[in-house]
Amino acid sequence: MTKAELIEKIKKLLALSDSSNPNEAAVALSRAQKLMEKINIESKEVNSENGIDEIKLKTLSSINTQIIMSKLLNIIRKAFGIEFILHTTNSKVTSISLIGPADILESCEYIFTVLSRQAAFAIGEYTKLMEGEIYLETARNLGFINELQTKVFPFYSAVYGTHSQMLREIDINIAQNKDENNTNKAYKMLGETFKDLRNVGYKLVSPGYARELKCIFTSIAKEKKQGFIQGYFSSISEKISEYAQPSEIQEHIDKYISDKHPDLSEVRRHSIHNTYTAYQAYQKGVSEGSKVTLNSAIKDYAPKMDAIGMK
C-alpha cells in the first residue's frame, strides 16, 4: 500500500458516519494510529525541512481559554505524537499551531475540528443548566442558608425562603427522574428562575452585600465549570492509547519548534478544587465526555468548517 493510499484510508477511518456506539470512535482512532505508525516507519526521508510541517487553525470563541485548548490539544498530542502551540491575545487563544510530520497533520486538523465542535456544545449545554444546580445545592447547604438568614434576610427571603417548598419538590423530582433530558430541562428552567430572583434580591440589600453575594455565586459557577471541563476531557483522553513518535521524528519536531518558535512561554497548569461541588461537576463532565465520538460530523448543530475559519 502506497503512502497516499494509507493517508486515504486514515481519512476514511476518521470520517466514518455517525455512530450510536460510543466506543466505535475509539476503535477508529486506534486503527488510524496504527496506520500513522506505518507511515512513520516507511518515511525514511523525514527531516526538519520537508518532513515536519505546521498548520495554523482558528479556535471557536466559545472555548478559547488556555485551559480548554490545552486539554483538547493534549488529546491530539497523545493520539498522534504531534506538538502544539497556543497563540493568545489578551489571554484568549485566538489560534493554534499543530506541528508534526506533514502526512498526519490533515488528520489532526479533522480531529481538532470535531473535538472543538463537540466540546463547545457540551460545555455550552452544561453552562445552561449549571445555575439550576447551584440553586438547589446552595438551598441544601444549611450553613450557607443560616448565614443568609442572619446577615441578609431580605435576600434570603426573596431568593430562597419564599420558594423553599418549590425547591424541595423539584429536588425530589430530579432525584427520582432517571431521564437525563428531563432532568437537564428542569435544571435549565430552575437556573433562569434563580438568576431572575437573584437580581431582585440584590436590590434588597446594601451594595456591599450585593457585591459579596455576586462573588460567591460567580466563584461557585467557575468551580463547577472547571470541574466539568476537567472531567469531560479526562474521559475522552482515557479512550485513546498513547502514541510515541519514533525518536528521530520527535527530534525533528523539537528542532522545528526550537528554530521557528524560540520564544515560547509555558502555559500554567490548572486544577480544580477538591470540593463536593467541583466533584459533582467533574462527574458530569466524565459522563458527557464518554459520549464523544471522534468520527462524528455533528451534523445537527455544528457549523461548517469554513464557517468557523478553518484553513
mmCIF file with all atom_site columns, C-alpha atoms in Angstrom, residues 37-151:
data_model
loop_
_atom_site.group_PDB
_atom_site.id
_atom_site.type_symbol
_atom_site.label_atom_id
_atom_site.label_alt_id
_atom_site.label_comp_id
_atom_site.label_asym_id
_atom_site.label_entity_id
_atom_site.label_seq_id
_atom_site.pdbx_PDB_ins_code
_atom_site.Cartn_x
_atom_site.Cartn_y
_atom_site.Cartn_z
_atom_site.occupancy
_atom_site.B_iso_or_equiv
_atom_site.pdbx_formal_charge
_atom_site.auth_seq_id
_atom_site.auth_comp_id
_atom_site.auth_asym_id
_atom_site.auth_atom_id
_atom_site.pdbx_PDB_model_num
ATOM 1   C CA . GLU A 1 37  ? 2.879   4.411  12.774 1.00 0.00 ? 37  GLU A CA 1
ATOM 2   C CA . LYS A 1 38  ? 3.218   2.571  9.474  1.00 0.00 ? 38  LYS A CA 1
ATOM 3   C CA . ILE A 1 39  ? 3.606   5.855  7.608  1.00 0.00 ? 39  ILE A CA 1
ATOM 4   C CA . ASN A 1 40  ? 6.319   6.995  10.010 1.00 0.00 ? 40  ASN A CA 1
ATOM 5   C CA . ILE A 1 41  ? 8.186   3.706  9.753  1.00 0.00 ? 41  ILE A CA 1
ATOM 6   C CA . GLU A 1 42  ? 8.126   3.866  5.966  1.00 0.00 ? 42  GLU A CA 1
ATOM 7   C CA . SER A 1 43  ? 9.049   7.585  5.809  1.00 0.00 ? 43  SER A CA 1
ATOM 8   C CA . LYS A 1 44  ? 12.826  7.413  5.599  1.00 0.00 ? 44  LYS A CA 1
ATOM 9   C CA . GLU A 1 45  ? 13.158  10.876 4.083  1.00 0.00 ? 45  GLU A CA 1
ATOM 10  C CA . VAL A 1 46  ? 11.812  12.766 7.105  1.00 0.00 ? 46  VAL A CA 1
ATOM 11  C CA . ASN A 1 47  ? 13.874  15.800 8.117  1.00 0.00 ? 47  ASN A CA 1
ATOM 12  C CA . SER A 1 48  ? 13.346  19.203 9.684  1.00 0.00 ? 48  SER A CA 1
ATOM 13  C CA . GLU A 1 49  ? 12.951  20.938 6.332  1.00 0.00 ? 49  GLU A CA 1
ATOM 14  C CA . ASN A 1 50  ? 10.493  18.799 4.338  1.00 0.00 ? 50  ASN A CA 1
ATOM 15  C CA . GLY A 1 51  ? 9.198   16.165 6.763  1.00 0.00 ? 51  GLY A CA 1
ATOM 16  C CA . ILE A 1 52  ? 7.942   18.367 9.599  1.00 0.00 ? 52  ILE A CA 1
ATOM 17  C CA . ASP A 1 53  ? 5.263   20.918 8.886  1.00 0.00 ? 53  ASP A CA 1
ATOM 18  C CA . GLU A 1 54  ? 2.983   23.310 10.752 1.00 0.00 ? 54  GLU A CA 1
ATOM 19  C CA . ILE A 1 55  ? -0.662  24.212 10.265 1.00 0.00 ? 55  ILE A CA 1
ATOM 20  C CA . LYS A 1 56  ? -2.393  27.109 11.967 1.00 0.00 ? 56  LYS A CA 1
ATOM 21  C CA . LEU A 1 57  ? -6.079  26.856 12.873 1.00 0.00 ? 57  LEU A CA 1
ATOM 22  C CA . LYS A 1 58  ? -8.527  29.309 14.369 1.00 0.00 ? 58  LYS A CA 1
ATOM 23  C CA . THR A 1 59  ? -10.353 28.489 17.587 1.00 0.00 ? 59  THR A CA 1
ATOM 24  C CA . LEU A 1 60  ? -14.041 28.748 18.392 1.00 0.00 ? 60  LEU A CA 1
ATOM 25  C CA . SER A 1 61  ? -14.704 31.829 20.506 1.00 0.00 ? 61  SER A CA 1
ATOM 26  C CA . SER A 1 62  ? -16.813 29.845 22.987 1.00 0.00 ? 62  SER A CA 1
ATOM 27  C CA . ILE A 1 63  ? -13.908 27.591 24.021 1.00 0.00 ? 63  ILE A CA 1
ATOM 28  C CA . ASN A 1 64  ? -10.885 29.839 23.506 1.00 0.00 ? 64  ASN A CA 1
ATOM 29  C CA . THR A 1 65  ? -9.472  29.684 27.034 1.00 0.00 ? 65  THR A CA 1
ATOM 30  C CA . GLN A 1 66  ? -5.993  28.309 27.610 1.00 0.00 ? 66  GLN A CA 1
ATOM 31  C CA . ILE A 1 67  ? -7.219  25.552 29.932 1.00 0.00 ? 67  ILE A CA 1
ATOM 32  C CA . ILE A 1 68  ? -9.758  24.201 27.409 1.00 0.00 ? 68  ILE A CA 1
ATOM 33  C CA . MET A 1 69  ? -7.423  24.411 24.419 1.00 0.00 ? 69  MET A CA 1
ATOM 34  C CA . SER A 1 70  ? -4.569  22.786 26.315 1.00 0.00 ? 70  SER A CA 1
ATOM 35  C CA . LYS A 1 71  ? -6.730  19.861 27.401 1.00 0.00 ? 71  LYS A CA 1
ATOM 36  C CA . LEU A 1 72  ? -8.206  19.406 23.924 1.00 0.00 ? 72  LEU A CA 1
ATOM 37  C CA . LEU A 1 73  ? -4.855  19.562 22.167 1.00 0.00 ? 73  LEU A CA 1
ATOM 38  C CA . ASN A 1 74  ? -3.220  17.239 24.673 1.00 0.00 ? 74  ASN A CA 1
ATOM 39  C CA . ILE A 1 75  ? -5.671  14.589 23.483 1.00 0.00 ? 75  ILE A CA 1
ATOM 40  C CA . ILE A 1 76  ? -4.479  15.048 19.897 1.00 0.00 ? 76  ILE A CA 1
ATOM 41  C CA . ARG A 1 77  ? -0.865  15.037 21.020 1.00 0.00 ? 77  ARG A CA 1
ATOM 42  C CA . LYS A 1 78  ? -1.469  11.812 22.938 1.00 0.00 ? 78  LYS A CA 1
ATOM 43  C CA . ALA A 1 79  ? -3.128  10.168 19.932 1.00 0.00 ? 79  ALA A CA 1
ATOM 44  C CA . PHE A 1 80  ? -0.703  11.218 17.180 1.00 0.00 ? 80  PHE A CA 1
ATOM 45  C CA . GLY A 1 81  ? 2.508   12.384 18.824 1.00 0.00 ? 81  GLY A CA 1
ATOM 46  C CA . ILE A 1 82  ? 2.350   15.918 17.409 1.00 0.00 ? 82  ILE A CA 1
ATOM 47  C CA . GLU A 1 83  ? 3.123   19.121 19.305 1.00 0.00 ? 83  GLU A CA 1
ATOM 48  C CA . PHE A 1 84  ? 1.037   22.273 19.562 1.00 0.00 ? 84  PHE A CA 1
ATOM 49  C CA . ILE A 1 85  ? 1.406   25.975 20.246 1.00 0.00 ? 85  ILE A CA 1
ATOM 50  C CA . LEU A 1 86  ? -1.264  28.321 21.595 1.00 0.00 ? 86  LEU A CA 1
ATOM 51  C CA . HIS A 1 87  ? -1.420  31.806 20.073 1.00 0.00 ? 87  HIS A CA 1
ATOM 52  C CA . THR A 1 88  ? -3.091  34.206 22.500 1.00 0.00 ? 88  THR A CA 1
ATOM 53  C CA . THR A 1 89  ? -4.416  37.756 22.522 1.00 0.00 ? 89  THR A CA 1
ATOM 54  C CA . ASN A 1 90  ? -5.457  39.255 25.862 1.00 0.00 ? 90  ASN A CA 1
ATOM 55  C CA . SER A 1 91  ? -5.159  35.801 27.468 1.00 0.00 ? 91  SER A CA 1
ATOM 56  C CA . LYS A 1 92  ? -7.606  34.258 24.954 1.00 0.00 ? 92  LYS A CA 1
ATOM 57  C CA . VAL A 1 93  ? -6.431  31.617 22.467 1.00 0.00 ? 93  VAL A CA 1
ATOM 58  C CA . THR A 1 94  ? -7.195  33.051 19.032 1.00 0.00 ? 94  THR A CA 1
ATOM 59  C CA . SER A 1 95  ? -5.456  30.329 17.033 1.00 0.00 ? 95  SER A CA 1
ATOM 60  C CA . ILE A 1 96  ? -3.330  27.225 17.484 1.00 0.00 ? 96  ILE A CA 1
ATOM 61  C CA . SER A 1 97  ? -0.466  25.629 15.582 1.00 0.00 ? 97  SER A CA 1
ATOM 62  C CA . LEU A 1 98  ? -0.127  21.879 15.115 1.00 0.00 ? 98  LEU A CA 1
ATOM 63  C CA . ILE A 1 99  ? 3.427   20.702 14.407 1.00 0.00 ? 99  ILE A CA 1
ATOM 64  C CA . GLY A 1 100 ? 4.425   17.247 13.239 1.00 0.00 ? 100 GLY A CA 1
ATOM 65  C CA . PRO A 1 101 ? 5.007   15.030 10.194 1.00 0.00 ? 101 PRO A CA 1
ATOM 66  C CA . ALA A 1 102 ? 3.231   16.663 7.252  1.00 0.00 ? 102 ALA A CA 1
ATOM 67  C CA . ASP A 1 103 ? 1.495   13.386 6.371  1.00 0.00 ? 103 ASP A CA 1
ATOM 68  C CA . ILE A 1 104 ? -0.592  13.306 9.548  1.00 0.00 ? 104 ILE A CA 1
ATOM 69  C CA . LEU A 1 105 ? -1.478  16.974 10.093 1.00 0.00 ? 105 LEU A CA 1
ATOM 70  C CA . GLU A 1 106 ? -4.589  16.871 7.921  1.00 0.00 ? 106 GLU A CA 1
ATOM 71  C CA . SER A 1 107 ? -5.986  14.078 10.058 1.00 0.00 ? 107 SER A CA 1
ATOM 72  C CA . CYS A 1 108 ? -5.088  16.043 13.198 1.00 0.00 ? 108 CYS A CA 1
ATOM 73  C CA . GLU A 1 109 ? -6.922  19.060 11.789 1.00 0.00 ? 109 GLU A CA 1
ATOM 74  C CA . TYR A 1 110 ? -10.033 16.948 11.343 1.00 0.00 ? 110 TYR A CA 1
ATOM 75  C CA . ILE A 1 111 ? -9.838  15.647 14.909 1.00 0.00 ? 111 ILE A CA 1
ATOM 76  C CA . PHE A 1 112 ? -9.324  19.207 16.211 1.00 0.00 ? 112 PHE A CA 1
ATOM 77  C CA . THR A 1 113 ? -12.408 20.405 14.316 1.00 0.00 ? 113 THR A CA 1
ATOM 78  C CA . VAL A 1 114 ? -14.618 17.590 15.617 1.00 0.00 ? 114 VAL A CA 1
ATOM 79  C CA . LEU A 1 115 ? -13.388 17.831 19.209 1.00 0.00 ? 115 LEU A CA 1
ATOM 80  C CA . SER A 1 116 ? -13.800 21.620 19.180 1.00 0.00 ? 116 SER A CA 1
ATOM 81  C CA . ARG A 1 117 ? -17.383 21.405 17.991 1.00 0.00 ? 117 ARG A CA 1
ATOM 82  C CA . GLN A 1 118 ? -18.333 18.714 20.469 1.00 0.00 ? 118 GLN A CA 1
ATOM 83  C CA . ALA A 1 119 ? -16.599 20.449 23.374 1.00 0.00 ? 119 ALA A CA 1
ATOM 84  C CA . ALA A 1 120 ? -18.253 23.790 22.570 1.00 0.00 ? 120 ALA A CA 1
ATOM 85  C CA . PHE A 1 121 ? -21.664 22.138 22.521 1.00 0.00 ? 121 PHE A CA 1
ATOM 86  C CA . ALA A 1 122 ? -21.144 20.061 25.698 1.00 0.00 ? 122 ALA A CA 1
ATOM 87  C CA . ILE A 1 123 ? -19.714 22.960 27.732 1.00 0.00 ? 123 ILE A CA 1
ATOM 88  C CA . GLY A 1 124 ? -22.406 25.317 26.438 1.00 0.00 ? 124 GLY A CA 1
ATOM 89  C CA . GLU A 1 125 ? -25.172 22.902 27.415 1.00 0.00 ? 125 GLU A CA 1
ATOM 90  C CA . TYR A 1 126 ? -23.697 22.370 30.872 1.00 0.00 ? 126 TYR A CA 1
ATOM 91  C CA . THR A 1 127 ? -23.393 26.128 31.394 1.00 0.00 ? 127 THR A CA 1
ATOM 92  C CA . LYS A 1 128 ? -27.125 26.497 30.683 1.00 0.00 ? 128 LYS A CA 1
ATOM 93  C CA . LEU A 1 129 ? -28.131 24.057 33.417 1.00 0.00 ? 129 LEU A CA 1
ATOM 94  C CA . MET A 1 130 ? -25.359 24.876 35.883 1.00 0.00 ? 130 MET A CA 1
ATOM 95  C CA . GLU A 1 131 ? -27.261 27.758 37.528 1.00 0.00 ? 131 GLU A CA 1
ATOM 96  C CA . GLY A 1 132 ? -30.106 25.386 38.366 1.00 0.00 ? 132 GLY A CA 1
ATOM 97  C CA . GLU A 1 133 ? -27.647 23.028 40.048 1.00 0.00 ? 133 GLU A CA 1
ATOM 98  C CA . ILE A 1 134 ? -26.221 25.919 42.063 1.00 0.00 ? 134 ILE A CA 1
ATOM 99  C CA . TYR A 1 135 ? -29.712 26.948 43.193 1.00 0.00 ? 135 TYR A CA 1
ATOM 100 C CA . LEU A 1 136 ? -30.513 23.504 44.575 1.00 0.00 ? 136 LEU A CA 1
ATOM 101 C CA . GLU A 1 137 ? -27.055 22.909 46.030 1.00 0.00 ? 137 GLU A CA 1
ATOM 102 C CA . THR A 1 138 ? -26.987 26.220 47.903 1.00 0.00 ? 138 THR A CA 1
ATOM 103 C CA . ALA A 1 139 ? -30.565 25.652 49.123 1.00 0.00 ? 139 ALA A CA 1
ATOM 104 C CA . ARG A 1 140 ? -29.427 22.333 50.653 1.00 0.00 ? 140 ARG A CA 1
ATOM 105 C CA . ASN A 1 141 ? -26.427 23.970 52.350 1.00 0.00 ? 141 ASN A CA 1
ATOM 106 C CA . LEU A 1 142 ? -27.745 24.708 55.850 1.00 0.00 ? 142 LEU A CA 1
ATOM 107 C CA . GLY A 1 143 ? -24.656 26.675 56.851 1.00 0.00 ? 143 GLY A CA 1
ATOM 108 C CA . PHE A 1 144 ? -24.996 28.943 53.836 1.00 0.00 ? 144 PHE A CA 1
ATOM 109 C CA . ILE A 1 145 ? -28.752 29.375 54.328 1.00 0.00 ? 145 ILE A CA 1
ATOM 110 C CA . ASN A 1 146 ? -28.329 30.186 58.030 1.00 0.00 ? 146 ASN A CA 1
ATOM 111 C CA . GLU A 1 147 ? -25.754 32.839 57.203 1.00 0.00 ? 147 GLU A CA 1
ATOM 112 C CA . LEU A 1 148 ? -28.071 34.408 54.632 1.00 0.00 ? 148 LEU A CA 1
ATOM 113 C CA . GLN A 1 149 ? -30.897 34.479 57.175 1.00 0.00 ? 149 GLN A CA 1
ATOM 114 C CA . THR A 1 150 ? -28.630 36.176 59.705 1.00 0.00 ? 150 THR A CA 1
ATOM 115 C CA . LYS A 1 151 ? -26.840 38.719 57.505 1.00 0.00 ? 151 LYS A CA 1
#
